[in-house]
Amino acid sequence: MHPLSIILVKSDSKGDRLLFRYPFVQLKEDNETNKLDKKKNPYSISLLEEQKDNNNQLRQLSIDPAATNIQLESDEVLSSLFACKLELANQKFELKINDIRFVSHPALMENKNSNSFILINIVFALQAQCSYSIVKCYYELSKRLGLGLLYEERRANYLTKEMKTMLKVHEDTIYDHKSERIFDTILQKSSLAQCLKQLYFDLCTSGLINVVLNESVTLCFCLPQKAWMARFSERKTKTPFIDPDVIDRAIISLKPYHGFLLLVDPSELLDCVPPSGAKVLLQLIESYNPLKSLQSMSNDSDLSLDQVFQMVGHLVYWAKATIIYPLCETNVYVISPDAPIHVNSPLVEKFANKFPGMSLIEVISDFSLPTSIGHLTTPLQHPARQGRLAQMVLWMLQHHLLMQLHTYVQFMPSYEKPNDTSGLSLSDFGTSPKQSINTMSPEKSPMSDPLDVPNSTSNARQIPSSSQKSICSNFSVDDNDDSMNSLDDDEKIKELLNSFDECDRQAILKVPASSNFEDLNLMVRLKQSGYFQGEHHLEEIMFYENLRRSQLLQLLDKFRDVLILYETEDAASCLGFK
Amino acid sequence: MLTQENNCSNSYKLENIGANIGKEGIIRCIFLSEFHATAGSKITCQTPINFISKHAFDLINAYILPKRELERQVLTVNTLNIKIVGYPVKIQCEKYARNAFYFNLCFVCDHYCRSVQYEPIVKKLSEFLIMMEMEVNFLSNEDYRPRIQQMLNKIITDLNETRVCTITEEETTVFLKIVKIAEDPPEVTDYEVPMLKQEFENMSLDQWDLTTQQVLPFINSVYHVAKISALSDVENALVKACIQNLCYYDVVELVPLFKYSNVYMCTRNLQKLARNQNFAQECLKYVAMNEDESLPTLYSVFQLYSQMTHGVNLKTLCIRLSPRNNNINERKLVSFGLKHNLIRLINKYPIFTGSIPNVRQKLYNGLNHFDEICCSTGLSTQKLEELIDSDTNVTVLMK
């Protein structure tokens, strides 16, 4: 996903020219042998890639072998290809030749007074298999670089000067065909060339870019796939596990009750925001605490919730932070399915350095079964111990070794008795798939009647129109000895259940707790707010409905006959680690 | 600044772009361009007519009929909101006015769609056109134009509709087929179980190679790879290659070995079962033990899935909820869940924490899970479990 090469092409009234290209160190002989290798084995590119990934350090120094393919095209050809027509400027431009994809966003600078123009094209050569999302990032990068140059050109004729410097080197060495030397000289003389070199290195290593054009325009850019991969280098995956799409989705599903966890030291954060954004970031970091929700951080830092969301989204995009549910005693964690824990894992040592005397394997084995911090500590223990455990949990969350489980609730009454299903006629769904089970069942109930006889409520089901009456009568008979206002309650309950269809109503009424108006009212309210469709976890329901955990758990327990609870991960905080 | 012109027809812009980003798209247009001795670069023929305007063509013709160095290479250009796949060709011959004839047959797609699948076709068609040109001046002789137009029409309709196309000109017949470019198949391991996809359950063996013919009868969603190798008397590596091949063609998929001691955990996808009626129906039909009896209820199926969590193995679950009483086949329940990612297997990874490991303990490195170790040592799960339980130097992680 890193670029094979960065190419700078200009086109103006004096014609087109490939000004600079990086990397350029390429001996012709090497080139030949590489080409031969490639012909022998069509998979050589990927194999070489593997080797490279294994020794990051070497890769920084050596030149990408796949880049040799670009050498197959001469500078003149590349120059003529990328000095595109003016009408193609300021929009995305992509050219694929065999297995190399050239991606750019040509920038056009026109000078109305002298009627001159400069078209500058910063082209990234990528492997053709690059995913759509990576290609999109490179478009964006090329576009921003172009804008930066445009700005500096207007302000200080930066581009004209740089172009002059580069062209001079080209002309001085025109009879010396060793292009490496030309580019080497350019690199020494031109600050723009140095910028591009810096860019190339950053893209190959961290994926995080912070370059300053002409000592004035700061360009902050992040290739999230690369940045996240670099952050979790111990996972050794070759495919990026995080796509900007995944991050976007996580950011969209960000809620005020979420918190965030920094993955780096706060001092390493400033390079990811342009100077203009630094103030907001500092404000946020000042109130940062993994135990706090975004909402409370927003209150503490005098930032609007939107600002906090945006900044946190930005930090996640830059692989500087991850979204969590604020750390607390009741959070349940398990080992995350892709946790790279083995005897030779570098994390084991890293952990031992951070927490002397502790073994990562031992600590994490406590989370083989879903466990909360509250479970692992007892009130009798020294508070420092709990603090230490919390620190360790945070460390493991930072490395995505743990994932949090949340409880979700699904409303699903068990009214469909096995012998009932013929009545509910599941086979009928084939013919009318659009119809939901809810609308279906009342119509079908007459058919299921014979089977329903032992069911005490069959009366009600038989005649849907009169069903409400019969429920009420059933109900009042059962609860005759209830309080005085039971009649009022009856009315209210009747009203409450109006929105439910027949089967659901029957099932709910069978639950003893439904006779309590308060309980039923809360249950119905939560159900109607859509909390019982497996979409919202308990913490979310508590947050939005302002309920205490014990209150909610009690209610769910009372209605357990019609609700199914299950534990799984949250979409926002797991970030698609699979 | 020059305004960007909308060169291509806008009718398809209304379609849902978002869903198709990065996916294979249909061919919007096919055109043949040539370098005319006097008129310069131009489009000779295109279908549908006027899809690529003269103006647009002039802007991009540097990439359609490029410099000599780029001849006979597949060239894709993506700009102006169109994506053009071409294969520029030059035929050197003294019969032409400039001693050479340049042409390029191009496919046009949406700019946000994948187009690699068309590359071999463009190349093949171009090679065919080269031959026709050399033999009968098919391209340079204007009399053939209507036939070329007809041919292009046929190609675009057939390829878009059926993904295959057969064209016959003179005595030559060319067969074109869009080959689906699938992801690289996963690596096959000893302990995984290949499972035939439903639509392939009754396919005939004849179309497969000999190894596959020998292996296929043993692919029954129950046997794992090592066992299939033993039963079919085919070498292990060959079986793996064969199953990997079947995976590539999407005929089989790999699931973990079914055991009652397995622990599963439900995923976020479980809510799909409650929301999507058709999906729920499919599930109920699949997991039913006896198809003649009434189908199991969604409640009982959902309940089983929802109780799959850490620390509860399938055996416990079966004792607790007795799925068979509800006409649910637990084996099918698990395979449906795994197939649709409603549940996933939680594996046990032993890690040796002592100082000097013996041969078997060397396997306890945190990278191998129980199934893997059982397969390579030939121990039963139960035996391994006992060994590990009694070994104080081993920590077991579940993930």
Coordinates of C-alpha atoms in Angstrom, one line a residue, chain A residues 72-74 76-77 80-98 101 108 110 112 132 136 139 334-344 359 361-362 364-370 403 405 408 410-419 421-422 426-427 429-430 432-438 533-536 560-571 578, chain B residues 1-5 17 21-23 55-63 66-67 69-70 72-81 83 87 111-113 115-116 119 265-275 277-278 281 284-285 294-312 325-326 341 344-346 349 351-353 362 364-367 395-399:
Chain A
L72 CA 10.6 0.2 -18.0
E73 CA 9.0 3.5 -19.0
S74 CA 11.5 6.2 -19.7
E76 CA 10.1 11.1 -21.3
V77 CA 7.2 8.7 -21.7
S80 CA 4.3 13.1 -21.7
L81 CA 1.7 10.9 -20.1
F82 CA 1.3 12.9 -17.0
A83 CA 1.5 16.3 -18.5
C84 CA -2.1 15.9 -19.3
K85 CA -4.4 18.3 -21.2
L86 CA -5.5 21.3 -19.2
E87 CA -9.1 20.2 -19.3
L88 CA -8.1 17.1 -17.2
A89 CA -6.7 19.2 -14.5
N90 CA -8.2 19.6 -11.0
Q91 CA -9.9 16.3 -11.1
K92 CA -8.8 12.8 -10.4
F93 CA -6.5 11.2 -12.9
E94 CA -5.6 7.5 -12.9
L95 CA -3.6 5.5 -15.4
K96 CA -2.8 1.9 -15.1
I97 CA -0.1 0.3 -17.2
N98 CA 0.1 -3.4 -16.7
R101 CA -1.3 2.2 -11.2
L108 CA -3.4 23.9 -12.7
E110 CA -3.1 30.1 -14.3
K112 CA -4.4 35.8 -15.8
Y132 CA -10.1 1.4 -3.9
K136 CA -8.7 7.3 -3.0
Y139 CA -5.9 11.1 -4.9
V334 CA -12.6 -11.1 27.1
I335 CA -9.4 -11.8 25.0
S336 CA -9.9 -10.4 21.6
P337 CA -10.0 -13.1 18.9
D338 CA -7.0 -11.8 17.1
A339 CA -4.8 -11.0 20.1
P340 CA -1.3 -11.9 18.9
I341 CA -0.2 -13.6 22.1
H342 CA 2.4 -16.4 21.9
V343 CA 5.6 -17.2 23.6
N344 CA 7.7 -15.1 21.3
S359 CA 3.4 -11.7 33.1
I361 CA 0.1 -14.4 29.7
E362 CA -0.8 -14.9 33.3
I364 CA -4.6 -12.1 30.2
S365 CA -5.5 -15.7 31.0
D366 CA -7.9 -14.2 33.5
F367 CA -9.9 -12.9 30.6
S368 CA -10.3 -16.3 28.9
L369 CA -13.8 -16.2 30.3
P370 CA -15.7 -12.9 30.3
M403 CA -12.5 -6.7 23.7
L405 CA -18.7 -7.6 25.7
Y408 CA -28.0 -6.8 23.9
Q410 CA -34.0 -9.0 21.7
F411 CA -37.7 -9.0 22.2
M412 CA -38.9 -12.5 21.2
P413 CA -41.8 -14.2 23.0
S414 CA -41.8 -17.9 23.0
Y415 CA -45.5 -18.0 21.9
E416 CA -44.7 -20.1 18.9
K417 CA -45.1 -23.5 20.4
P418 CA -43.8 -26.2 18.2
N419 CA -47.2 -27.4 17.3
T421 CA -45.9 -23.3 13.9
S422 CA -48.0 -25.1 11.4
L426 CA -43.5 -20.9 8.1
S427 CA -43.7 -22.3 4.7
F429 CA -43.2 -17.1 4.1
G430 CA -41.9 -18.4 0.9
S432 CA -45.3 -13.9 0.7
P433 CA -41.9 -13.0 2.1
K434 CA -42.7 -9.4 2.5
Q435 CA -45.2 -10.1 5.2
S436 CA -43.8 -10.1 8.6
I437 CA -44.5 -12.7 11.1
N438 CA -46.5 -10.3 13.2
Q533 CA -34.0 -5.3 18.7
G534 CA -30.5 -6.3 19.5
E535 CA -29.3 -2.9 18.3
H536 CA -28.6 -1.3 21.7
R560 CA -37.2 -12.7 30.7
D561 CA -39.9 -14.8 29.2
V562 CA -40.3 -12.5 26.3
L563 CA -36.8 -11.1 26.1
I564 CA -33.6 -12.9 25.0
L565 CA -30.3 -11.5 26.2
Y566 CA -27.0 -12.1 24.5
E567 CA -23.5 -10.9 24.9
T568 CA -21.3 -9.7 22.1
E569 CA -19.0 -6.8 21.0
D570 CA -19.9 -3.2 20.3
A571 CA -19.5 -2.0 16.7
K578 CA -11.3 -9.5 12.9
Chain B
M1 CA -10.5 27.7 -15.3
L2 CA -12.0 25.6 -18.0
T3 CA -15.2 24.1 -17.1
Q4 CA -15.4 20.4 -17.1
E5 CA -17.7 19.1 -19.7
I17 CA -23.0 4.5 -7.1
I21 CA -17.7 1.3 -5.6
G22 CA -14.8 -1.0 -6.3
K23 CA -17.1 -3.8 -7.6
H55 CA -14.2 16.6 -27.4
A56 CA -13.6 14.0 -24.7
F57 CA -11.7 11.8 -27.1
D58 CA -9.4 14.6 -28.0
L59 CA -8.6 15.2 -24.4
I60 CA -7.6 11.6 -23.7
N61 CA -6.4 10.4 -27.0
A62 CA -2.8 10.6 -25.7
Y63 CA -3.7 7.5 -23.6
P66 CA 0.0 6.7 -27.0
K67 CA 3.7 6.8 -27.8
E69 CA 6.8 2.6 -25.9
L70 CA 3.4 1.7 -24.6
R72 CA 0.8 -3.9 -26.7
Q73 CA 0.3 -3.2 -23.0
V74 CA -3.0 -3.0 -21.3
L75 CA -3.6 0.6 -20.5
T76 CA -6.4 1.8 -18.3
V77 CA -7.1 5.5 -18.0
N78 CA -9.6 6.9 -15.5
T79 CA -10.5 10.5 -15.8
L80 CA -13.5 12.7 -16.8
N81 CA -15.6 10.2 -14.9
K83 CA -12.7 4.5 -17.2
Y87 CA -4.6 -2.2 -25.7
H111 CA -15.0 5.3 -13.1
Y112 CA -15.8 3.8 -9.8
C113 CA -16.0 0.2 -10.9
S115 CA -12.3 -3.3 -14.8
V116 CA -9.5 -5.8 -14.5
E119 CA -8.3 -6.8 -19.6
M265 CA -19.9 -17.1 20.8
C266 CA -22.6 -15.2 19.0
T267 CA -21.7 -12.1 17.0
R268 CA -23.4 -8.8 16.2
N269 CA -24.9 -10.5 13.1
L270 CA -27.3 -12.5 15.3
Q271 CA -29.7 -9.6 15.2
K272 CA -30.1 -10.3 11.5
L273 CA -32.0 -13.4 12.4
A274 CA -34.6 -11.5 14.3
R275 CA -34.9 -8.7 11.7
Q277 CA -37.8 -12.8 8.0
N278 CA -36.5 -14.5 4.8
Q281 CA -36.9 -18.8 7.2
L284 CA -35.2 -22.6 10.2
K285 CA -35.4 -24.8 7.1
S294 CA -43.1 -28.8 11.5
L295 CA -40.1 -26.5 11.4
P296 CA -38.5 -25.4 14.6
T297 CA -39.5 -22.1 16.1
L298 CA -37.4 -19.0 15.7
Y299 CA -37.5 -18.6 19.4
S300 CA -35.9 -21.9 20.1
V301 CA -33.2 -21.4 17.5
F302 CA -32.5 -17.8 18.6
Q303 CA -32.4 -19.0 22.2
L304 CA -29.7 -21.6 21.3
Y305 CA -27.6 -19.1 19.5
S306 CA -28.0 -16.5 22.1
Q307 CA -26.7 -18.8 24.9
M308 CA -23.6 -19.6 23.0
T309 CA -20.9 -17.7 24.9
H310 CA -17.6 -18.2 26.6
G311 CA -17.6 -21.0 29.1
V312 CA -20.6 -22.8 27.7
N325 CA -37.0 -32.0 21.1
N326 CA -37.6 -28.8 19.1
N341 CA -21.1 -15.5 10.8
R344 CA -17.8 -18.0 15.8
L345 CA -15.7 -20.7 17.4
I346 CA -13.7 -19.8 20.5
Y349 CA -4.6 -21.9 22.8
I351 CA 0.9 -21.6 26.2
F352 CA 3.9 -23.2 27.9
T353 CA 5.2 -21.0 30.6
K362 CA 6.9 -27.0 22.2
Y364 CA 2.1 -25.0 23.2
N365 CA 3.4 -21.7 21.9
G366 CA 0.2 -19.7 21.8
L367 CA -0.1 -20.0 18.0
T395 CA -1.7 -21.6 30.7
V396 CA -4.7 -21.9 28.3
L397 CA -6.0 -18.8 26.6
M398 CA -9.4 -18.8 24.9
K399 CA -10.1 -16.4 22.1

